[in-house]
């Protein structure tokens, strides 16, 4: 009994660690893109007054070839970082489904729905 | 260049405090960006939202084994908070904002005193209390969910994240260890910020030259804050939390009386 509890705890810790690592990779990629774009802008000494240009809208990012590299990279980084909480909820939902924790599955489902709705509405504005 | 270093430093400070107290850091970032850098409020809020997500990501990246957020607790409370926020947003146009601000200040003061009362009672009962205690079980779900929805309502009415309400609710009402309550609240405020950041982004209120140095500062600050958290004394953290509640309460009360 005790052994199976320990095994379950170890399994949970491994799952926690892999979710944490996935979120870490996405966060660091986003921050890396932001930094590369920022340094590009600094080196080119383009508009250094703040607030400067606004981030590129998602539709403009799709046609990134026409936009300056620094601004495009920073905008992509910001979007990627902004997706990290949704990714963490998605990973938690996957874990709850595997463990069949019904109440947590429902709670995470509602939060995910709310997040996807806000992303959808945000992009449509 | 000095301007960007200033943004980085303010971000780092907000990240450390946010990680230690379970806040997103927006409560420090928005006033700093508007008062020191004279940025328009919408740009400050857009920057702060990305900053809050960076705090949440930084805490998640730095949390060691057994010191992370309780995701199940966070998501259940988040459902109640979201429902409260919708109700609060709807009610915002119907309630007198002055009365609301004063009422909010009173709630914040009450929360601060309740944290102190609970801490005193707990120390009389058991004597020892740990920042991160394994094998805990959250209690008083009904009260916790009701207060979480109240925190959401306050968020919707006043446009604040509500992390400073969520931490005392989890710690004092639901008996969650303070360290876990802090990291769980960090996760929750990240979700709340993520729900509105895309609106600000697409409306053109997110400016990379402001956001990038601030968010990088916040992320690094949050990592060092989260690493410090496991070494901080519980009594210091509790005192800092009560101090913050008193400052926010006083600020709100003055604002309400002056309006």
mmCIF file of C-alpha atoms in Angstrom:
data_model
loop_
_atom_site.group_PDB
_atom_site.id
_atom_site.type_symbol
_atom_site.label_atom_id
_atom_site.label_comp_id
_atom_site.label_asym_id
_atom_site.label_seq_id
_atom_site.Cartn_x
_atom_site.Cartn_y
_atom_site.Cartn_z
ATOM 1 C CA UNK A 1 0.000 0.000 0.000
ATOM 2 C CA UNK A 2 2.763 2.345 1.076
ATOM 3 C CA UNK A 3 4.860 1.342 -1.948
ATOM 4 C CA UNK A 4 2.047 2.108 -4.416
ATOM 5 C CA UNK A 5 1.492 5.505 -2.767
ATOM 6 C CA UNK A 6 5.197 6.312 -3.160
ATOM 7 C CA UNK A 7 5.111 5.168 -6.799
ATOM 8 C CA UNK A 8 2.103 7.399 -7.413
ATOM 9 C CA UNK A 9 3.859 10.368 -5.781
ATOM 10 C CA UNK A 10 6.967 9.785 -7.931
ATOM 11 C CA UNK A 11 4.783 9.553 -11.049
ATOM 12 C CA UNK A 12 3.060 12.846 -10.097
ATOM 13 C CA UNK A 13 6.439 14.524 -9.556
ATOM 14 C CA UNK A 14 7.691 13.317 -12.967
ATOM 15 C CA UNK A 15 4.512 14.652 -14.618
ATOM 16 C CA UNK A 16 4.853 17.976 -12.756
ATOM 17 C CA UNK A 17 8.466 18.254 -13.852
ATOM 18 C CA UNK A 18 7.714 17.581 -17.530
ATOM 19 C CA UNK A 19 4.853 20.148 -17.523
ATOM 20 C CA UNK A 20 7.151 22.647 -15.817
ATOM 21 C CA UNK A 21 9.844 21.991 -18.423
ATOM 22 C CA UNK A 22 7.425 22.458 -21.356
ATOM 23 C CA UNK A 23 6.239 25.808 -19.924
ATOM 24 C CA UNK A 24 9.869 26.789 -19.283
ATOM 25 C CA UNK A 25 10.867 26.078 -22.901
ATOM 26 C CA UNK A 26 7.990 28.167 -24.311
ATOM 27 C CA UNK A 27 8.637 31.045 -21.842
ATOM 28 C CA UNK A 28 12.357 31.106 -22.592
ATOM 29 C CA UNK A 29 11.761 30.914 -26.364
ATOM 30 C CA UNK A 30 9.362 33.869 -26.104
ATOM 31 C CA UNK A 31 11.794 35.888 -23.972
ATOM 32 C CA UNK A 32 14.678 34.933 -26.300
ATOM 33 C CA UNK A 33 12.756 36.190 -29.353
ATOM 34 C CA UNK A 34 11.904 39.404 -27.477
ATOM 35 C CA UNK A 35 15.560 39.949 -26.575
ATOM 36 C CA UNK A 36 16.855 39.241 -30.114
ATOM 37 C CA UNK A 37 14.324 41.661 -31.599
ATOM 38 C CA UNK A 38 15.098 44.301 -28.986
ATOM 39 C CA UNK A 39 18.865 44.072 -29.570
ATOM 40 C CA UNK A 40 18.303 44.278 -33.341
ATOM 41 C CA UNK A 41 16.320 47.490 -32.881
ATOM 42 C CA UNK A 42 18.945 48.893 -30.478
ATOM 43 C CA UNK A 43 21.827 48.087 -32.840
ATOM 44 C CA UNK A 44 20.043 49.642 -35.806
ATOM 45 C CA UNK A 45 19.260 52.648 -33.581
ATOM 46 C CA UNK A 46 15.746 52.775 -34.875
ATOM 47 C CA UNK A 47 13.164 54.842 -32.974
ATOM 48 C CA UNK A 48 14.452 54.679 -29.397
ATOM 49 C CA UNK A 49 11.850 56.939 -27.819
ATOM 50 C CA UNK A 50 9.244 55.178 -25.716
ATOM 51 C CA UNK A 51 6.541 54.003 -26.103
ATOM 52 C CA UNK A 52 7.638 53.496 -29.768
ATOM 53 C CA UNK A 53 5.619 51.433 -32.250
ATOM 54 C CA UNK A 54 2.861 49.118 -31.103
ATOM 55 C CA UNK A 55 3.264 45.344 -31.517
ATOM 56 C CA UNK A 56 2.340 44.023 -34.943
ATOM 57 C CA UNK A 57 -1.235 42.712 -35.113
ATOM 58 C CA UNK A 58 -1.580 38.980 -35.716
ATOM 59 C CA UNK A 59 -2.695 39.547 -39.338
ATOM 60 C CA UNK A 60 0.505 41.544 -40.038
ATOM 61 C CA UNK A 61 2.651 38.826 -38.433
ATOM 62 C CA UNK A 62 1.323 36.338 -40.971
ATOM 63 C CA UNK A 63 2.845 38.506 -43.725
ATOM 64 C CA UNK A 64 6.018 39.125 -41.707
ATOM 65 C CA UNK A 65 8.214 39.495 -44.837
ATOM 66 C CA UNK A 66 6.984 43.091 -45.248
ATOM 67 C CA UNK A 67 7.641 44.116 -41.643
ATOM 68 C CA UNK A 68 10.911 45.113 -39.892
ATOM 69 C CA UNK A 69 12.716 42.089 -38.400
ATOM 70 C CA UNK A 70 13.159 43.546 -34.890
ATOM 71 C CA UNK A 71 9.499 44.490 -34.410
ATOM 72 C CA UNK A 72 8.284 41.176 -35.874
ATOM 73 C CA UNK A 73 10.549 39.140 -33.584
ATOM 74 C CA UNK A 74 9.579 41.116 -30.473
ATOM 75 C CA UNK A 75 5.858 40.811 -31.315
ATOM 76 C CA UNK A 76 6.197 37.035 -31.824
ATOM 77 C CA UNK A 77 8.016 36.748 -28.494
ATOM 78 C CA UNK A 78 5.310 38.696 -26.651
ATOM 79 C CA UNK A 79 2.574 36.513 -28.187
ATOM 80 C CA UNK A 80 4.449 33.325 -27.301
ATOM 81 C CA UNK A 81 4.951 34.429 -23.670
ATOM 82 C CA UNK A 82 1.267 35.418 -23.460
ATOM 83 C CA UNK A 83 0.300 31.860 -24.436
ATOM 84 C CA UNK A 84 2.215 30.274 -21.506
ATOM 85 C CA UNK A 85 -0.692 30.360 -18.958
ATOM 86 C CA UNK A 86 -3.009 28.697 -21.522
ATOM 87 C CA UNK A 87 -0.350 26.048 -22.167
ATOM 88 C CA UNK A 88 -0.021 25.355 -18.418
ATOM 89 C CA UNK A 89 -3.807 24.937 -18.075
ATOM 90 C CA UNK A 90 -3.844 22.646 -21.142
ATOM 91 C CA UNK A 91 -1.074 20.469 -19.662
ATOM 92 C CA UNK A 92 -2.882 20.386 -16.299
ATOM 93 C CA UNK A 93 -6.109 19.331 -18.065
ATOM 94 C CA UNK A 94 -4.288 16.494 -19.819
ATOM 95 C CA UNK A 95 -2.945 15.297 -16.464
ATOM 96 C CA UNK A 96 -6.378 15.523 -14.776
ATOM 97 C CA UNK A 97 -7.922 13.489 -17.612
ATOM 98 C CA UNK A 98 -5.257 10.802 -17.193
ATOM 99 C CA UNK A 99 -5.933 10.663 -13.422
ATOM 100 C CA UNK A 100 -9.724 10.861 -13.945
ATOM 101 C CA UNK A 101 -10.145 13.741 -11.488
ATOM 102 C CA UNK A 102 -13.623 14.746 -12.621
ATOM 103 C CA UNK A 103 -14.007 18.050 -10.737
ATOM 104 C CA UNK A 104 -10.568 19.247 -11.811
ATOM 105 C CA UNK A 105 -11.272 18.191 -15.437
ATOM 106 C CA UNK A 106 -14.431 20.325 -15.410
ATOM 107 C CA UNK A 107 -12.697 23.296 -13.739
ATOM 108 C CA UNK A 108 -9.750 23.221 -16.154
ATOM 109 C CA UNK A 109 -12.189 22.806 -19.080
ATOM 110 C CA UNK A 110 -14.125 25.929 -18.065
ATOM 111 C CA UNK A 111 -10.896 27.950 -17.634
ATOM 112 C CA UNK A 112 -9.563 26.714 -21.002
ATOM 113 C CA UNK A 113 -12.827 27.641 -22.712
ATOM 114 C CA UNK A 114 -12.624 31.107 -21.152
ATOM 115 C CA UNK A 115 -9.000 31.529 -22.296
ATOM 116 C CA UNK A 116 -9.634 30.339 -25.866
ATOM 117 C CA UNK A 117 -12.675 32.605 -26.069
ATOM 118 C CA UNK A 118 -10.625 35.606 -24.897
ATOM 119 C CA UNK A 119 -7.861 34.839 -27.438
ATOM 120 C CA UNK A 120 -10.456 34.468 -30.213
ATOM 121 C CA UNK A 121 -12.268 37.698 -29.257
ATOM 122 C CA UNK A 122 -8.930 39.523 -28.774
ATOM 123 C CA UNK A 123 -7.647 38.566 -32.215
ATOM 124 C CA UNK A 124 -10.950 39.551 -33.861
ATOM 125 C CA UNK A 125 -10.909 43.125 -32.421
ATOM 126 C CA UNK B 1 19.818 53.256 -22.881
ATOM 127 C CA UNK B 2 19.284 54.542 -19.317
ATOM 128 C CA UNK B 3 15.548 54.544 -20.009
ATOM 129 C CA UNK B 4 15.581 50.834 -20.835
ATOM 130 C CA UNK B 5 17.724 50.039 -17.796
ATOM 131 C CA UNK B 6 15.179 51.930 -15.688
ATOM 132 C CA UNK B 7 12.336 49.834 -17.148
ATOM 133 C CA UNK B 8 14.368 46.666 -16.516
ATOM 134 C CA UNK B 9 15.040 47.674 -12.876
ATOM 135 C CA UNK B 10 11.383 48.503 -12.186
ATOM 136 C CA UNK B 11 10.359 45.208 -13.792
ATOM 137 C CA UNK B 12 12.885 43.282 -11.674
ATOM 138 C CA UNK B 13 11.599 44.929 -8.469
ATOM 139 C CA UNK B 14 7.983 44.149 -9.372
ATOM 140 C CA UNK B 15 8.960 40.553 -10.227
ATOM 141 C CA UNK B 16 10.681 39.952 -6.863
ATOM 142 C CA UNK B 17 7.768 41.405 -4.862
ATOM 143 C CA UNK B 18 5.177 39.686 -7.058
ATOM 144 C CA UNK B 19 6.814 36.282 -6.589
ATOM 145 C CA UNK B 20 7.233 36.733 -2.828
ATOM 146 C CA UNK B 21 3.695 37.952 -2.151
ATOM 147 C CA UNK B 22 1.738 35.964 -4.755
ATOM 148 C CA UNK B 23 0.842 39.009 -6.827
ATOM 149 C CA UNK B 24 1.307 39.605 -10.519
ATOM 150 C CA UNK B 25 3.216 42.805 -9.874
ATOM 151 C CA UNK B 26 0.754 45.013 -11.769
ATOM 152 C CA UNK B 27 -0.029 46.883 -8.559
ATOM 153 C CA UNK B 28 3.567 48.212 -8.656
ATOM 154 C CA UNK B 29 4.091 48.374 -12.441
ATOM 155 C CA UNK B 30 1.110 50.489 -13.501
ATOM 156 C CA UNK B 31 1.798 53.418 -11.094
ATOM 157 C CA UNK B 32 5.555 53.290 -11.865
ATOM 158 C CA UNK B 33 5.046 53.330 -15.644
ATOM 159 C CA UNK B 34 2.518 56.172 -15.530
ATOM 160 C CA UNK B 35 4.215 58.322 -12.882
ATOM 161 C CA UNK B 36 7.933 57.816 -13.656
ATOM 162 C CA UNK B 37 7.841 57.159 -17.416
ATOM 163 C CA UNK B 38 4.696 59.232 -18.128
ATOM 164 C CA UNK B 39 3.197 56.501 -20.297
ATOM 165 C CA UNK B 40 -0.522 56.561 -21.182
ATOM 166 C CA UNK B 41 -2.555 54.379 -18.798
ATOM 167 C CA UNK B 42 -3.586 51.896 -21.511
ATOM 168 C CA UNK B 43 0.050 51.331 -22.519
ATOM 169 C CA UNK B 44 0.960 50.912 -18.829
ATOM 170 C CA UNK B 45 -1.837 48.356 -18.336
ATOM 171 C CA UNK B 46 -0.869 46.487 -21.547
ATOM 172 C CA UNK B 47 2.753 46.340 -20.354
ATOM 173 C CA UNK B 48 1.686 45.315 -16.867
ATOM 174 C CA UNK B 49 -0.433 42.424 -18.217
ATOM 175 C CA UNK B 50 2.596 40.974 -20.058
ATOM 176 C CA UNK B 51 4.602 41.614 -16.859
ATOM 177 C CA UNK B 52 2.073 39.647 -14.775
ATOM 178 C CA UNK B 53 2.376 36.705 -17.212
ATOM 179 C CA UNK B 54 6.189 36.968 -16.958
ATOM 180 C CA UNK B 55 5.955 36.831 -13.129
ATOM 181 C CA UNK B 56 3.755 33.749 -13.333
ATOM 182 C CA UNK B 57 6.141 32.106 -15.848
ATOM 183 C CA UNK B 58 9.211 33.046 -13.770
ATOM 184 C CA UNK B 59 7.738 31.562 -10.585
ATOM 185 C CA UNK B 60 6.771 28.387 -12.472
ATOM 186 C CA UNK B 61 10.284 28.117 -13.904
ATOM 187 C CA UNK B 62 11.998 28.547 -10.536
ATOM 188 C CA UNK B 63 9.704 26.544 -8.230
ATOM 189 C CA UNK B 64 11.471 23.535 -6.815
ATOM 190 C CA UNK B 65 9.933 20.142 -6.113
ATOM 191 C CA UNK B 66 6.982 20.374 -3.668
ATOM 192 C CA UNK B 67 7.065 24.176 -3.786
ATOM 193 C CA UNK B 68 4.953 24.646 -6.927
ATOM 194 C CA UNK B 69 1.363 25.795 -7.429
ATOM 195 C CA UNK B 70 -1.585 23.565 -6.510
ATOM 196 C CA UNK B 71 -3.095 23.465 -10.005
ATOM 197 C CA UNK B 72 -6.356 21.756 -9.001
ATOM 198 C CA UNK B 73 -7.024 24.320 -6.266
ATOM 199 C CA UNK B 74 -6.040 27.186 -8.587
ATOM 200 C CA UNK B 75 -8.347 26.107 -11.410
ATOM 201 C CA UNK B 76 -11.353 25.456 -9.156
ATOM 202 C CA UNK B 77 -10.959 28.880 -7.554
ATOM 203 C CA UNK B 78 -10.354 30.458 -10.964
ATOM 204 C CA UNK B 79 -13.815 29.310 -12.153
ATOM 205 C CA UNK B 80 -15.416 31.144 -9.198
ATOM 206 C CA UNK B 81 -13.162 34.186 -9.758
ATOM 207 C CA UNK B 82 -14.073 34.356 -13.451
ATOM 208 C CA UNK B 83 -17.796 34.164 -12.626
ATOM 209 C CA UNK B 84 -17.324 36.941 -10.055
ATOM 210 C CA UNK B 85 -15.365 39.058 -12.540
ATOM 211 C CA UNK B 86 -18.170 38.792 -15.107
ATOM 212 C CA UNK B 87 -20.735 39.804 -12.454
ATOM 213 C CA UNK B 88 -18.454 42.630 -11.294
ATOM 214 C CA UNK B 89 -17.920 43.913 -14.838
ATOM 215 C CA UNK B 90 -21.686 43.908 -15.377
ATOM 216 C CA UNK B 91 -22.386 45.643 -12.056
ATOM 217 C CA UNK B 92 -19.664 48.279 -12.558
ATOM 218 C CA UNK B 93 -22.062 50.620 -14.331
ATOM 219 C CA UNK B 94 -24.776 50.266 -11.681
ATOM 220 C CA UNK B 95 -22.811 50.952 -8.475
ATOM 221 C CA UNK B 96 -21.531 54.289 -7.168
ATOM 222 C CA UNK B 97 -17.728 54.059 -7.728
ATOM 223 C CA UNK B 98 -16.954 56.145 -4.588
ATOM 224 C CA UNK B 99 -18.938 53.860 -2.300
ATOM 225 C CA UNK B 100 -17.424 50.875 -4.017
ATOM 226 C CA UNK B 101 -13.846 52.042 -3.454
ATOM 227 C CA UNK B 102 -14.526 52.706 0.245
ATOM 228 C CA UNK B 103 -16.203 49.317 0.609
ATOM 229 C CA UNK B 104 -13.246 47.683 -1.096
ATOM 230 C CA UNK B 105 -10.798 49.448 1.275
ATOM 231 C CA UNK B 106 -12.769 48.115 4.256
ATOM 232 C CA UNK B 107 -12.649 44.572 2.830
ATOM 233 C CA UNK B 108 -8.859 44.878 2.400
ATOM 234 C CA UNK B 109 -8.389 46.140 5.997
ATOM 235 C CA UNK B 110 -10.594 43.348 7.322
ATOM 236 C CA UNK B 111 -8.563 40.765 5.336
ATOM 237 C CA UNK B 112 -5.311 42.109 6.849
ATOM 238 C CA UNK B 113 -6.627 41.912 10.398
ATOM 239 C CA UNK B 114 -8.060 38.452 9.773
ATOM 240 C CA UNK B 115 -4.636 37.175 8.584
ATOM 241 C CA UNK B 116 -3.085 38.503 11.833
ATOM 242 C CA UNK B 117 -5.848 37.002 13.994
ATOM 243 C CA UNK B 118 -5.569 33.612 12.253
ATOM 244 C CA UNK B 119 -1.777 33.583 12.615
ATOM 245 C CA UNK B 120 -2.009 34.300 16.352
ATOM 246 C CA UNK B 121 -4.632 31.581 16.839
ATOM 247 C CA UNK B 122 -2.587 29.075 14.829
ATOM 248 C CA UNK B 123 0.593 29.771 16.835
ATOM 249 C CA UNK B 124 -1.356 29.287 20.091
ATOM 250 C CA UNK B 125 -2.751 26.007 18.780
ATOM 251 C CA UNK B 126 0.240 24.236 17.241
ATOM 252 C CA UNK B 127 3.255 26.471 17.786
ATOM 253 C CA UNK B 128 4.963 25.546 14.498
ATOM 254 C CA UNK B 129 3.807 26.407 11.036
ATOM 255 C CA UNK B 130 5.735 25.790 7.818
ATOM 256 C CA UNK B 131 5.789 27.891 4.675
ATOM 257 C CA UNK B 132 5.583 24.793 2.454
ATOM 258 C CA UNK B 133 3.871 21.914 4.225
ATOM 259 C CA UNK B 134 3.316 18.641 2.408
ATOM 260 C CA UNK B 135 0.125 16.578 2.688
ATOM 261 C CA UNK B 136 -2.168 19.530 3.420
ATOM 262 C CA UNK B 137 -5.815 19.434 2.418
ATOM 263 C CA UNK B 138 -7.703 22.655 1.600
ATOM 264 C CA UNK B 139 -10.717 23.176 3.905
ATOM 265 C CA UNK B 140 -13.853 25.361 3.845
ATOM 266 C CA UNK B 141 -14.355 25.096 0.062
ATOM 267 C CA UNK B 142 -17.715 26.880 0.154
ATOM 268 C CA UNK B 143 -16.269 29.918 1.969
ATOM 269 C CA UNK B 144 -13.134 29.827 -0.219
ATOM 270 C CA UNK B 145 -15.119 29.696 -3.479
ATOM 271 C CA UNK B 146 -17.497 32.433 -2.279
ATOM 272 C CA UNK B 147 -14.588 34.708 -1.344
ATOM 273 C CA UNK B 148 -12.782 33.878 -4.611
ATOM 274 C CA UNK B 149 -15.874 34.978 -6.535
ATOM 275 C CA UNK B 150 -15.934 38.143 -4.387
ATOM 276 C CA UNK B 151 -12.268 38.707 -5.330
ATOM 277 C CA UNK B 152 -13.263 38.267 -8.977
ATOM 278 C CA UNK B 153 -16.120 40.730 -8.532
ATOM 279 C CA UNK B 154 -13.719 43.270 -7.046
ATOM 280 C CA UNK B 155 -11.383 42.631 -10.026
ATOM 281 C CA UNK B 156 -14.196 43.211 -12.479
ATOM 282 C CA UNK B 157 -15.421 46.330 -10.668
ATOM 283 C CA UNK B 158 -12.068 47.975 -9.981
ATOM 284 C CA UNK B 159 -9.788 46.511 -12.644
ATOM 285 C CA UNK B 160 -7.248 44.998 -10.227
ATOM 286 C CA UNK B 161 -5.815 41.467 -10.327
ATOM 287 C CA UNK B 162 -6.980 40.441 -6.883
ATOM 288 C CA UNK B 163 -3.856 38.431 -5.944
ATOM 289 C CA UNK B 164 -3.724 40.237 -2.609
ATOM 290 C CA UNK B 165 -7.175 38.823 -1.782
ATOM 291 C CA UNK B 166 -6.561 35.315 -3.149
ATOM 292 C CA UNK B 167 -3.476 34.678 -0.984
ATOM 293 C CA UNK B 168 -5.171 35.524 2.362
ATOM 294 C CA UNK B 169 -8.297 33.575 1.329
ATOM 295 C CA UNK B 170 -6.276 30.425 0.584
ATOM 296 C CA UNK B 171 -4.021 30.861 3.620
ATOM 297 C CA UNK B 172 -6.439 32.024 6.304
ATOM 298 C CA UNK B 173 -9.769 30.572 5.186
ATOM 299 C CA UNK B 174 -8.806 27.375 3.331
ATOM 300 C CA UNK B 175 -5.791 26.471 5.522
ATOM 301 C CA UNK B 176 -3.386 26.198 2.581
ATOM 302 C CA UNK B 177 0.293 26.743 3.625
ATOM 303 C CA UNK B 178 1.345 30.334 2.869
ATOM 304 C CA UNK B 179 4.128 29.310 0.445
ATOM 305 C CA UNK B 180 1.753 27.124 -1.618
ATOM 306 C CA UNK B 181 -0.934 29.871 -1.492
ATOM 307 C CA UNK B 182 1.619 32.332 -2.891
ATOM 308 C CA UNK B 183 2.752 30.166 -5.845
ATOM 309 C CA UNK B 184 -0.862 29.112 -6.550
ATOM 310 C CA UNK B 185 -1.926 32.763 -6.617
ATOM 311 C CA UNK B 186 0.955 33.519 -9.018
ATOM 312 C CA UNK B 187 -0.425 30.849 -11.381
ATOM 313 C CA UNK B 188 -3.961 32.267 -11.063
ATOM 314 C CA UNK B 189 -3.002 35.885 -11.779
ATOM 315 C CA UNK B 190 -1.167 34.660 -14.905
ATOM 316 C CA UNK B 191 -4.421 33.109 -16.168
ATOM 317 C CA UNK B 192 -6.380 36.285 -15.381
ATOM 318 C CA UNK B 193 -3.829 38.434 -17.241
ATOM 319 C CA UNK B 194 -3.761 36.025 -20.200
ATOM 320 C CA UNK B 195 -7.544 36.398 -20.512
ATOM 321 C CA UNK B 196 -7.263 40.116 -21.317
ATOM 322 C CA UNK B 197 -3.770 40.604 -22.789
ATOM 323 C CA UNK B 198 -4.830 39.696 -26.350
ATOM 324 C CA UNK B 199 -7.447 42.469 -26.354
ATOM 325 C CA UNK B 200 -4.770 45.017 -25.388
ATOM 326 C CA UNK B 201 -2.330 43.496 -27.894
ATOM 327 C CA UNK B 202 -4.679 43.671 -30.842
ATOM 328 C CA UNK B 203 -5.881 47.180 -29.889
ATOM 329 C CA UNK B 204 -2.264 48.395 -30.171
ATOM 330 C CA UNK B 205 -1.665 49.019 -26.446
ATOM 331 C CA UNK B 206 1.312 46.645 -26.179
ATOM 332 C CA UNK B 207 4.510 48.475 -27.169
ATOM 333 C CA UNK B 208 7.563 46.196 -27.511
ATOM 334 C CA UNK B 209 10.155 48.859 -26.631
ATOM 335 C CA UNK B 210 8.469 49.241 -23.223
ATOM 336 C CA UNK B 211 7.316 45.646 -22.764
ATOM 337 C CA UNK B 212 10.586 43.821 -23.591
ATOM 338 C CA UNK B 213 12.948 45.383 -20.992
ATOM 339 C CA UNK B 214 10.147 45.377 -18.386
ATOM 340 C CA UNK B 215 9.116 41.743 -18.993
ATOM 341 C CA UNK B 216 12.728 40.484 -19.007
ATOM 342 C CA UNK B 217 13.313 42.333 -15.714
ATOM 343 C CA UNK B 218 10.083 40.912 -14.249
ATOM 344 C CA UNK B 219 10.971 37.351 -15.329
ATOM 345 C CA UNK B 220 14.453 37.482 -13.787
ATOM 346 C CA UNK B 221 13.098 39.211 -10.665
ATOM 347 C CA UNK B 222 10.374 36.567 -10.299
ATOM 348 C CA UNK B 223 12.939 33.760 -10.584
ATOM 349 C CA UNK B 224 15.065 35.253 -7.809
ATOM 350 C CA UNK B 225 11.925 36.000 -5.748
ATOM 351 C CA UNK B 226 10.686 32.410 -6.084
ATOM 352 C CA UNK B 227 14.137 31.044 -5.117
ATOM 353 C CA UNK B 228 14.215 33.345 -2.077
ATOM 354 C CA UNK B 229 10.667 32.336 -1.084
ATOM 355 C CA UNK B 230 11.687 28.918 0.244
ATOM 356 C CA UNK B 231 14.338 30.592 2.460
ATOM 357 C CA UNK B 232 12.184 33.477 3.738
ATOM 358 C CA UNK B 233 10.835 33.268 7.304
ATOM 359 C CA UNK B 234 7.081 32.720 7.442
ATOM 360 C CA UNK B 235 6.642 35.574 9.927
ATOM 361 C CA UNK B 236 8.415 38.025 7.565
ATOM 362 C CA UNK B 237 6.282 37.001 4.614
ATOM 363 C CA UNK B 238 3.100 37.281 6.681
ATOM 364 C CA UNK B 239 4.146 40.724 7.923
ATOM 365 C CA UNK B 240 4.897 41.825 4.330
ATOM 366 C CA UNK B 241 1.482 40.558 3.204
ATOM 367 C CA UNK B 242 -0.340 42.404 6.005
ATOM 368 C CA UNK B 243 1.754 45.548 5.298
ATOM 369 C CA UNK B 244 0.809 45.406 1.632
ATOM 370 C CA UNK B 245 -2.890 44.974 2.487
ATOM 371 C CA UNK B 246 -2.734 48.023 4.785
ATOM 372 C CA UNK B 247 -1.047 50.160 2.088
ATOM 373 C CA UNK B 248 -3.537 49.099 -0.610
ATOM 374 C CA UNK B 249 -6.449 49.636 1.811
ATOM 375 C CA UNK B 250 -5.242 53.118 2.802
ATOM 376 C CA UNK B 251 -4.662 54.048 -0.848
ATOM 377 C CA UNK B 252 -8.188 52.927 -1.768
ATOM 378 C CA UNK B 253 -9.767 54.691 1.221
ATOM 379 C CA UNK B 254 -8.059 58.012 0.366
ATOM 380 C CA UNK B 255 -9.079 57.600 -3.282
ATOM 381 C CA UNK B 256 -12.680 56.907 -2.248
ATOM 382 C CA UNK B 257 -12.881 59.850 0.150
ATOM 383 C CA UNK B 258 -11.342 62.258 -2.382
ATOM 384 C CA UNK B 259 -13.566 61.194 -5.295
#
